[in-house]
């Protein structure tokens, strides 16, 4: 458990100085790879870092000052983390609201519980997006197997059924055809844990776009350039509007669908660093992790513009499960390639163990290099 750090957020005379300056302690709820890389950026700028995670050997544990081993619904542990921190942030959505609220009694929690309350629950999130006037696809909540079957019949086209909470990396969701749904509504309902879910019309996608926005208290915001040119401006505007409406402090990734008819719809929100912006560490003036630190510490946000094209390739546990240890030496012989490992001890199929990144003179060159490095393993 943590030694209690002295709080350093400065209060000079009567005037409250809101910037949380280096030397202060950042508490992170969640010690996975996103927490680890945020912690590394924070340390680079001279912050102390402590994390809370159920796994005592979580990826962040190797790079932080202290680690609280507790579950994400342990509000007492969250309060302990916050008591020794000047600001608290998170790297995963699945933190209980009670933990966030308890932590907020001791230190600012950024993003705050009100944002997480909306984002954690697909029904609440979609209702919020809709009532705030943001474009989303057709959907229907379903609170029983019958409602689920009826919604699929009503849409009469392919649908995605997603559990209301707790899904990530495409888990907790099933694609169904209307012809098979009425017979198997009960099975589908059971397969998703017999819990409320949402039924979404499957949309004809041209492209998927994720836009990252960083926002600090007082509403300064910076949006990262999305990879897709045409719709860049529209996607950036939409992302800024959503972050403003949410009043979020920290990072927000907006996953969007560009449809074949040119419409841009919001898929879902993630109030944290995101796998699709790992390349920002190599490509941008300010990485998403440094930006997260600046935003939550109320420091001027960094420039998000591109320095050099970069690409990444996730390294899943499958790579370790072959006959040989991964040949990282061969991968690193390719120019511009860097290895990022998360220090997860047990490789499992589908588990994100690390990633490779590559820079190049063009986006194509970066992609080519990273794929070549991946193939060399
Ligand atoms: N309504 C839809 N129409 C078409 N494709 C969809 C739809 N919903 C989801 N998908 C596809 O499934 C993917 C995962 O969906 P979603 O982002 O909702 O789930 P998730 O569990 O949060 O996954 P992740 O953690 O990868 O974001 C999307 O990126 C998209 O490719
Ligand atoms: Mg998603």
PDB file of N, CA and C in Angstrom, residues 233-313:
ATOM      1  N   UNK A 233     -12.700  17.434 -40.940  1.00  0.00           N
ATOM      2  CA  UNK A 233     -13.192  18.628 -40.281  1.00  0.00           C
ATOM      3  C   UNK A 233     -14.508  18.360 -39.561  1.00  0.00           C
ATOM      4  N   UNK A 234     -15.383  17.643 -40.269  1.00  0.00           N
ATOM      5  CA  UNK A 234     -16.689  17.323 -39.696  1.00  0.00           C
ATOM      6  C   UNK A 234     -16.517  16.455 -38.440  1.00  0.00           C
ATOM      7  N   UNK A 235     -15.634  15.477 -38.512  1.00  0.00           N
ATOM      8  CA  UNK A 235     -15.418  14.578 -37.379  1.00  0.00           C
ATOM      9  C   UNK A 235     -14.805  15.349 -36.203  1.00  0.00           C
ATOM     10  N   UNK A 236     -13.872  16.244 -36.485  1.00  0.00           N
ATOM     11  CA  UNK A 236     -13.238  17.023 -35.415  1.00  0.00           C
ATOM     12  C   UNK A 236     -14.254  17.942 -34.743  1.00  0.00           C
ATOM     13  N   UNK A 237     -15.113  18.577 -35.553  1.00  0.00           N
ATOM     14  CA  UNK A 237     -16.137  19.464 -34.992  1.00  0.00           C
ATOM     15  C   UNK A 237     -17.074  18.702 -34.072  1.00  0.00           C
ATOM     16  N   UNK A 238     -17.516  17.555 -34.567  1.00  0.00           N
ATOM     17  CA  UNK A 238     -18.450  16.740 -33.795  1.00  0.00           C
ATOM     18  C   UNK A 238     -17.795  16.328 -32.471  1.00  0.00           C
ATOM     19  N   UNK A 239     -16.531  15.929 -32.547  1.00  0.00           N
ATOM     20  CA  UNK A 239     -15.810  15.483 -31.345  1.00  0.00           C
ATOM     21  C   UNK A 239     -15.689  16.624 -30.332  1.00  0.00           C
ATOM     22  N   UNK A 240     -15.360  17.812 -30.820  1.00  0.00           N
ATOM     23  CA  UNK A 240     -15.233  18.956 -29.910  1.00  0.00           C
ATOM     24  C   UNK A 240     -16.572  19.299 -29.261  1.00  0.00           C
ATOM     25  N   UNK A 241     -17.632  19.246 -30.072  1.00  0.00           N
ATOM     26  CA  UNK A 241     -18.959  19.551 -29.523  1.00  0.00           C
ATOM     27  C   UNK A 241     -19.348  18.556 -28.428  1.00  0.00           C
ATOM     28  N   UNK A 242     -19.062  17.280 -28.672  1.00  0.00           N
ATOM     29  CA  UNK A 242     -19.427  16.270 -27.668  1.00  0.00           C
ATOM     30  C   UNK A 242     -18.625  16.482 -26.383  1.00  0.00           C
ATOM     31  N   UNK A 243     -17.323  16.764 -26.534  1.00  0.00           N
ATOM     32  CA  UNK A 243     -16.500  16.952 -25.327  1.00  0.00           C
ATOM     33  C   UNK A 243     -16.968  18.180 -24.544  1.00  0.00           C
ATOM     34  N   UNK A 244     -17.415  19.199 -25.278  1.00  0.00           N
ATOM     35  CA  UNK A 244     -17.891  20.424 -24.639  1.00  0.00           C
ATOM     36  C   UNK A 244     -19.202  20.164 -23.897  1.00  0.00           C
ATOM     37  N   UNK A 245     -20.102  19.455 -24.582  1.00  0.00           N
ATOM     38  CA  UNK A 245     -21.414  19.158 -23.988  1.00  0.00           C
ATOM     39  C   UNK A 245     -21.253  18.279 -22.735  1.00  0.00           C
ATOM     40  N   UNK A 246     -20.267  17.374 -22.783  1.00  0.00           N
ATOM     41  CA  UNK A 246     -20.024  16.488 -21.637  1.00  0.00           C
ATOM     42  C   UNK A 246     -19.276  17.207 -20.515  1.00  0.00           C
ATOM     43  N   UNK A 247     -18.631  18.343 -20.877  1.00  0.00           N
ATOM     44  CA  UNK A 247     -17.800  19.076 -19.900  1.00  0.00           C
ATOM     45  C   UNK A 247     -16.718  18.169 -19.324  1.00  0.00           C
ATOM     46  N   UNK A 248     -16.181  17.318 -20.160  1.00  0.00           N
ATOM     47  CA  UNK A 248     -15.203  16.349 -19.675  1.00  0.00           C
ATOM     48  C   UNK A 248     -13.863  17.035 -19.419  1.00  0.00           C
ATOM     49  N   UNK A 249     -13.150  16.577 -18.413  1.00  0.00           N
ATOM     50  CA  UNK A 249     -11.760  16.993 -18.221  1.00  0.00           C
ATOM     51  C   UNK A 249     -10.905  15.735 -18.333  1.00  0.00           C
ATOM     52  N   UNK A 250      -9.978  15.758 -19.288  1.00  0.00           N
ATOM     53  CA  UNK A 250      -9.165  14.575 -19.562  1.00  0.00           C
ATOM     54  C   UNK A 250      -9.274  14.256 -21.041  1.00  0.00           C
ATOM     55  N   UNK A 251      -9.142  12.984 -21.371  1.00  0.00           N
ATOM     56  CA  UNK A 251      -9.237  12.563 -22.770  1.00  0.00           C
ATOM     57  C   UNK A 251     -10.608  11.989 -23.071  1.00  0.00           C
ATOM     58  N   UNK A 252     -11.038  12.192 -24.285  1.00  0.00           N
ATOM     59  CA  UNK A 252     -12.276  11.555 -24.752  1.00  0.00           C
ATOM     60  C   UNK A 252     -12.049  11.068 -26.174  1.00  0.00           C
ATOM     61  N   UNK A 253     -12.273   9.777 -26.395  1.00  0.00           N
ATOM     62  CA  UNK A 253     -12.226   9.257 -27.763  1.00  0.00           C
ATOM     63  C   UNK A 253     -13.643   8.999 -28.228  1.00  0.00           C
ATOM     64  N   UNK A 254     -13.949   9.530 -29.400  1.00  0.00           N
ATOM     65  CA  UNK A 254     -15.268   9.330 -29.982  1.00  0.00           C
ATOM     66  C   UNK A 254     -15.098   8.390 -31.166  1.00  0.00           C
ATOM     67  N   UNK A 255     -15.651   7.177 -31.034  1.00  0.00           N
ATOM     68  CA  UNK A 255     -15.603   6.227 -32.145  1.00  0.00           C
ATOM     69  C   UNK A 255     -16.775   6.555 -33.057  1.00  0.00           C
ATOM     70  N   UNK A 256     -16.457   6.771 -34.333  1.00  0.00           N
ATOM     71  CA  UNK A 256     -17.503   7.155 -35.284  1.00  0.00           C
ATOM     72  C   UNK A 256     -17.560   6.178 -36.440  1.00  0.00           C
ATOM     73  N   UNK A 257     -18.746   6.114 -37.043  1.00  0.00           N
ATOM     74  CA  UNK A 257     -18.952   5.330 -38.261  1.00  0.00           C
ATOM     75  C   UNK A 257     -19.188   6.295 -39.410  1.00  0.00           C
ATOM     76  N   UNK A 258     -18.391   6.188 -40.449  1.00  0.00           N
ATOM     77  CA  UNK A 258     -18.693   6.894 -41.687  1.00  0.00           C
ATOM     78  C   UNK A 258     -19.456   5.901 -42.565  1.00  0.00           C
ATOM     79  N   UNK A 259     -20.693   6.258 -42.921  1.00  0.00           N
ATOM     80  CA  UNK A 259     -21.521   5.332 -43.697  1.00  0.00           C
ATOM     81  C   UNK A 259     -21.253   5.493 -45.191  1.00  0.00           C
ATOM     82  N   UNK A 260     -21.663   4.488 -45.938  1.00  0.00           N
ATOM     83  CA  UNK A 260     -21.441   4.525 -47.391  1.00  0.00           C
ATOM     84  C   UNK A 260     -22.151   5.710 -48.036  1.00  0.00           C
ATOM     85  N   UNK A 261     -23.263   6.185 -47.408  1.00  0.00           N
ATOM     86  CA  UNK A 261     -23.967   7.348 -47.977  1.00  0.00           C
ATOM     87  C   UNK A 261     -23.361   8.675 -47.504  1.00  0.00           C
ATOM     88  N   UNK A 262     -22.226   8.620 -46.796  1.00  0.00           N
ATOM     89  CA  UNK A 262     -21.520   9.840 -46.421  1.00  0.00           C
ATOM     90  C   UNK A 262     -21.878  10.367 -45.038  1.00  0.00           C
ATOM     91  N   UNK A 263     -22.913   9.776 -44.390  1.00  0.00           N
ATOM     92  CA  UNK A 263     -23.275  10.266 -43.054  1.00  0.00           C
ATOM     93  C   UNK A 263     -22.230   9.837 -42.029  1.00  0.00           C
ATOM     94  N   UNK A 264     -22.050  10.700 -41.039  1.00  0.00           N
ATOM     95  CA  UNK A 264     -21.108  10.421 -39.961  1.00  0.00           C
ATOM     96  C   UNK A 264     -21.912  10.231 -38.677  1.00  0.00           C
ATOM     97  N   UNK A 265     -21.837   9.033 -38.088  1.00  0.00           N
ATOM     98  CA  UNK A 265     -22.607   8.753 -36.868  1.00  0.00           C
ATOM     99  C   UNK A 265     -21.653   8.411 -35.734  1.00  0.00           C
ATOM    100  N   UNK A 266     -22.115   8.663 -34.509  1.00  0.00           N
ATOM    101  CA  UNK A 266     -21.300   8.307 -33.345  1.00  0.00           C
ATOM    102  C   UNK A 266     -21.579   6.851 -32.978  1.00  0.00           C
ATOM    103  N   UNK A 267     -20.528   6.061 -32.801  1.00  0.00           N
ATOM    104  CA  UNK A 267     -20.707   4.694 -32.294  1.00  0.00           C
ATOM    105  C   UNK A 267     -20.664   4.714 -30.775  1.00  0.00           C
ATOM    106  N   UNK A 268     -19.536   5.097 -30.205  1.00  0.00           N
ATOM    107  CA  UNK A 268     -19.455   5.114 -28.743  1.00  0.00           C
ATOM    108  C   UNK A 268     -18.333   6.013 -28.249  1.00  0.00           C
ATOM    109  N   UNK A 269     -18.375   6.297 -26.951  1.00  0.00           N
ATOM    110  CA  UNK A 269     -17.429   7.217 -26.325  1.00  0.00           C
ATOM    111  C   UNK A 269     -16.523   6.464 -25.358  1.00  0.00           C
ATOM    112  N   UNK A 270     -15.268   6.865 -25.300  1.00  0.00           N
ATOM    113  CA  UNK A 270     -14.327   6.292 -24.327  1.00  0.00           C
ATOM    114  C   UNK A 270     -13.578   7.448 -23.656  1.00  0.00           C
ATOM    115  N   UNK A 271     -13.778   7.657 -22.353  1.00  0.00           N
ATOM    116  CA  UNK A 271     -13.194   8.817 -21.664  1.00  0.00           C
ATOM    117  C   UNK A 271     -11.807   8.519 -21.108  1.00  0.00           C
ATOM    118  N   UNK A 272     -10.867   8.171 -22.003  1.00  0.00           N
ATOM    119  CA  UNK A 272      -9.551   7.677 -21.555  1.00  0.00           C
ATOM    120  C   UNK A 272      -8.641   7.560 -22.773  1.00  0.00           C
ATOM    121  N   UNK A 273      -7.346   7.255 -22.550  1.00  0.00           N
ATOM    122  CA  UNK A 273      -6.485   6.973 -23.702  1.00  0.00           C
ATOM    123  C   UNK A 273      -7.052   5.784 -24.477  1.00  0.00           C
ATOM    124  N   UNK A 274      -6.627   5.654 -25.711  1.00  0.00           N
ATOM    125  CA  UNK A 274      -7.277   4.663 -26.580  1.00  0.00           C
ATOM    126  C   UNK A 274      -6.236   3.971 -27.447  1.00  0.00           C
ATOM    127  N   UNK A 275      -6.442   2.677 -27.656  1.00  0.00           N
ATOM    128  CA  UNK A 275      -5.527   1.881 -28.482  1.00  0.00           C
ATOM    129  C   UNK A 275      -5.309   2.514 -29.863  1.00  0.00           C
ATOM    130  N   UNK A 276      -6.347   3.119 -30.415  1.00  0.00           N
ATOM    131  CA  UNK A 276      -6.189   3.629 -31.782  1.00  0.00           C
ATOM    132  C   UNK A 276      -5.335   4.904 -31.824  1.00  0.00           C
ATOM    133  N   UNK A 277      -4.937   5.428 -30.676  1.00  0.00           N
ATOM    134  CA  UNK A 277      -4.037   6.590 -30.668  1.00  0.00           C
ATOM    135  C   UNK A 277      -2.648   6.267 -30.113  1.00  0.00           C
ATOM    136  N   UNK A 278      -2.300   4.983 -30.049  1.00  0.00           N
ATOM    137  CA  UNK A 278      -0.941   4.642 -29.602  1.00  0.00           C
ATOM    138  C   UNK A 278       0.109   5.265 -30.520  1.00  0.00           C
ATOM    139  N   UNK A 279      -0.220   5.383 -31.798  1.00  0.00           N
ATOM    140  CA  UNK A 279       0.768   5.942 -32.729  1.00  0.00           C
ATOM    141  C   UNK A 279       1.103   7.398 -32.400  1.00  0.00           C
ATOM    142  N   UNK A 280       0.249   8.072 -31.612  1.00  0.00           N
ATOM    143  CA  UNK A 280       0.536   9.480 -31.280  1.00  0.00           C
ATOM    144  C   UNK A 280       1.865   9.614 -30.534  1.00  0.00           C
ATOM    145  N   UNK A 281       2.296   8.528 -29.865  1.00  0.00           N
ATOM    146  CA  UNK A 281       3.578   8.567 -29.148  1.00  0.00           C
ATOM    147  C   UNK A 281       4.737   8.819 -30.104  1.00  0.00           C
ATOM    148  N   UNK A 282       4.626   8.326 -31.330  1.00  0.00           N
ATOM    149  CA  UNK A 282       5.698   8.496 -32.306  1.00  0.00           C
ATOM    150  C   UNK A 282       5.382   9.608 -33.289  1.00  0.00           C
ATOM    151  N   UNK A 283       4.084   9.761 -33.598  1.00  0.00           N
ATOM    152  CA  UNK A 283       3.698  10.598 -34.732  1.00  0.00           C
ATOM    153  C   UNK A 283       3.472  12.062 -34.372  1.00  0.00           C
ATOM    154  N   UNK A 284       3.045  12.332 -33.142  1.00  0.00           N
ATOM    155  CA  UNK A 284       2.554  13.681 -32.814  1.00  0.00           C
ATOM    156  C   UNK A 284       3.522  14.430 -31.901  1.00  0.00           C
ATOM    157  N   UNK A 285       3.400  15.736 -31.916  1.00  0.00           N
ATOM    158  CA  UNK A 285       4.229  16.559 -31.033  1.00  0.00           C
ATOM    159  C   UNK A 285       3.981  16.150 -29.577  1.00  0.00           C
ATOM    160  N   UNK A 286       2.716  15.899 -29.239  1.00  0.00           N
ATOM    161  CA  UNK A 286       2.367  15.500 -27.873  1.00  0.00           C
ATOM    162  C   UNK A 286       1.628  14.165 -27.924  1.00  0.00           C
ATOM    163  N   UNK A 287       2.117  13.172 -27.203  1.00  0.00           N
ATOM    164  CA  UNK A 287       1.450  11.857 -27.209  1.00  0.00           C
ATOM    165  C   UNK A 287       0.138  11.960 -26.444  1.00  0.00           C
ATOM    166  N   UNK A 288      -0.751  10.991 -26.690  1.00  0.00           N
ATOM    167  CA  UNK A 288      -2.024  11.000 -25.953  1.00  0.00           C
ATOM    168  C   UNK A 288      -1.781  10.879 -24.445  1.00  0.00           C
ATOM    169  N   UNK A 289      -0.703  10.221 -24.048  1.00  0.00           N
ATOM    170  CA  UNK A 289      -0.472  10.004 -22.616  1.00  0.00           C
ATOM    171  C   UNK A 289       0.011  11.281 -21.938  1.00  0.00           C
ATOM    172  N   UNK A 290       0.942  11.984 -22.601  1.00  0.00           N
ATOM    173  CA  UNK A 290       1.372  13.273 -22.047  1.00  0.00           C
ATOM    174  C   UNK A 290       0.184  14.239 -22.026  1.00  0.00           C
ATOM    175  N   UNK A 291      -0.636  14.175 -23.067  1.00  0.00           N
ATOM    176  CA  UNK A 291      -1.785  15.084 -23.137  1.00  0.00           C
ATOM    177  C   UNK A 291      -2.771  14.818 -21.996  1.00  0.00           C
ATOM    178  N   UNK A 292      -2.942  13.537 -21.657  1.00  0.00           N
ATOM    179  CA  UNK A 292      -3.838  13.189 -20.547  1.00  0.00           C
ATOM    180  C   UNK A 292      -3.327  13.834 -19.260  1.00  0.00           C
ATOM    181  N   UNK A 293      -2.020  13.756 -19.056  1.00  0.00           N
ATOM    182  CA  UNK A 293      -1.422  14.335 -17.845  1.00  0.00           C
ATOM    183  C   UNK A 293      -1.631  15.847 -17.834  1.00  0.00           C
ATOM    184  N   UNK A 294      -1.370  16.494 -18.969  1.00  0.00           N
ATOM    185  CA  UNK A 294      -1.552  17.949 -19.024  1.00  0.00           C
ATOM    186  C   UNK A 294      -3.007  18.334 -18.760  1.00  0.00           C
ATOM    187  N   UNK A 295      -3.928  17.599 -19.362  1.00  0.00           N
ATOM    188  CA  UNK A 295      -5.351  17.954 -19.227  1.00  0.00           C
ATOM    189  C   UNK A 295      -5.812  17.822 -17.779  1.00  0.00           C
ATOM    190  N   UNK A 296      -5.481  16.710 -17.132  1.00  0.00           N
ATOM    191  CA  UNK A 296      -5.985  16.515 -15.759  1.00  0.00           C
ATOM    192  C   UNK A 296      -5.254  17.400 -14.760  1.00  0.00           C
ATOM    193  N   UNK A 297      -4.023  17.806 -15.101  1.00  0.00           N
ATOM    194  CA  UNK A 297      -3.268  18.673 -14.189  1.00  0.00           C
ATOM    195  C   UNK A 297      -3.507  20.153 -14.489  1.00  0.00           C
ATOM    196  N   UNK A 298      -4.407  20.445 -15.402  1.00  0.00           N
ATOM    197  CA  UNK A 298      -4.741  21.825 -15.777  1.00  0.00           C
ATOM    198  C   UNK A 298      -3.511  22.605 -16.232  1.00  0.00           C
ATOM    199  N   UNK A 299      -2.712  21.947 -17.073  1.00  0.00           N
ATOM    200  CA  UNK A 299      -1.561  22.600 -17.709  1.00  0.00           C
ATOM    201  C   UNK A 299      -1.946  22.934 -19.143  1.00  0.00           C
ATOM    202  N   UNK A 300      -1.250  23.880 -19.766  1.00  0.00           N
ATOM    203  CA  UNK A 300      -1.547  24.158 -21.178  1.00  0.00           C
ATOM    204  C   UNK A 300      -1.448  22.863 -21.991  1.00  0.00           C
ATOM    205  N   UNK A 301      -2.422  22.649 -22.865  1.00  0.00           N
ATOM    206  CA  UNK A 301      -2.406  21.427 -23.661  1.00  0.00           C
ATOM    207  C   UNK A 301      -1.318  21.514 -24.713  1.00  0.00           C
ATOM    208  N   UNK A 302      -0.769  20.337 -25.061  1.00  0.00           N
ATOM    209  CA  UNK A 302       0.314  20.300 -26.046  1.00  0.00           C
ATOM    210  C   UNK A 302      -0.218  20.302 -27.469  1.00  0.00           C
ATOM    211  N   UNK A 303       0.667  20.629 -28.383  1.00  0.00           N
ATOM    212  CA  UNK A 303       0.362  20.609 -29.809  1.00  0.00           C
ATOM    213  C   UNK A 303       0.092  19.158 -30.235  1.00  0.00           C
ATOM    214  N   UNK A 304      -1.003  18.951 -30.945  1.00  0.00           N
ATOM    215  CA  UNK A 304      -1.340  17.580 -31.358  1.00  0.00           C
ATOM    216  C   UNK A 304      -0.978  17.314 -32.812  1.00  0.00           C
ATOM    217  N   UNK A 305      -0.263  18.258 -33.428  1.00  0.00           N
ATOM    218  CA  UNK A 305      -0.049  18.049 -34.867  1.00  0.00           C
ATOM    219  C   UNK A 305       0.994  16.968 -35.140  1.00  0.00           C
ATOM    220  N   UNK A 306       0.964  16.527 -36.383  1.00  0.00           N
ATOM    221  CA  UNK A 306       1.784  15.393 -36.811  1.00  0.00           C
ATOM    222  C   UNK A 306       3.226  15.832 -37.066  1.00  0.00           C
ATOM    223  N   UNK A 307       4.188  15.062 -36.530  1.00  0.00           N
ATOM    224  CA  UNK A 307       5.594  15.308 -36.858  1.00  0.00           C
ATOM    225  C   UNK A 307       6.001  14.407 -38.010  1.00  0.00           C
ATOM    226  N   UNK A 308       5.619  13.159 -37.905  1.00  0.00           N
ATOM    227  CA  UNK A 308       6.031  12.170 -38.897  1.00  0.00           C
ATOM    228  C   UNK A 308       5.023  11.028 -38.883  1.00  0.00           C
ATOM    229  N   UNK A 309       4.642  10.510 -40.050  1.00  0.00           N
ATOM    230  CA  UNK A 309       3.676   9.409 -40.067  1.00  0.00           C
ATOM    231  C   UNK A 309       4.165   8.210 -39.249  1.00  0.00           C
ATOM    232  N   UNK A 310       3.248   7.592 -38.514  1.00  0.00           N
ATOM    233  CA  UNK A 310       3.580   6.411 -37.718  1.00  0.00           C
ATOM    234  C   UNK A 310       2.450   5.398 -37.811  1.00  0.00           C
ATOM    235  N   UNK A 311       2.766   4.153 -37.540  1.00  0.00           N
ATOM    236  CA  UNK A 311       1.747   3.098 -37.550  1.00  0.00           C
ATOM    237  C   UNK A 311       2.077   2.126 -36.441  1.00  0.00           C
ATOM    238  N   UNK A 312       1.063   1.447 -35.936  1.00  0.00           N
ATOM    239  CA  UNK A 312       1.316   0.430 -34.902  1.00  0.00           C
ATOM    240  C   UNK A 312       0.698  -0.907 -35.275  1.00  0.00           C
ATOM    241  N   UNK A 313       1.192  -1.952 -34.654  1.00  0.00           N
ATOM    242  CA  UNK A 313       0.586  -3.272 -34.776  1.00  0.00           C
ATOM    243  C   UNK A 313       0.504  -3.868 -33.378  1.00  0.00           C
TER     244      UNK A 313
END
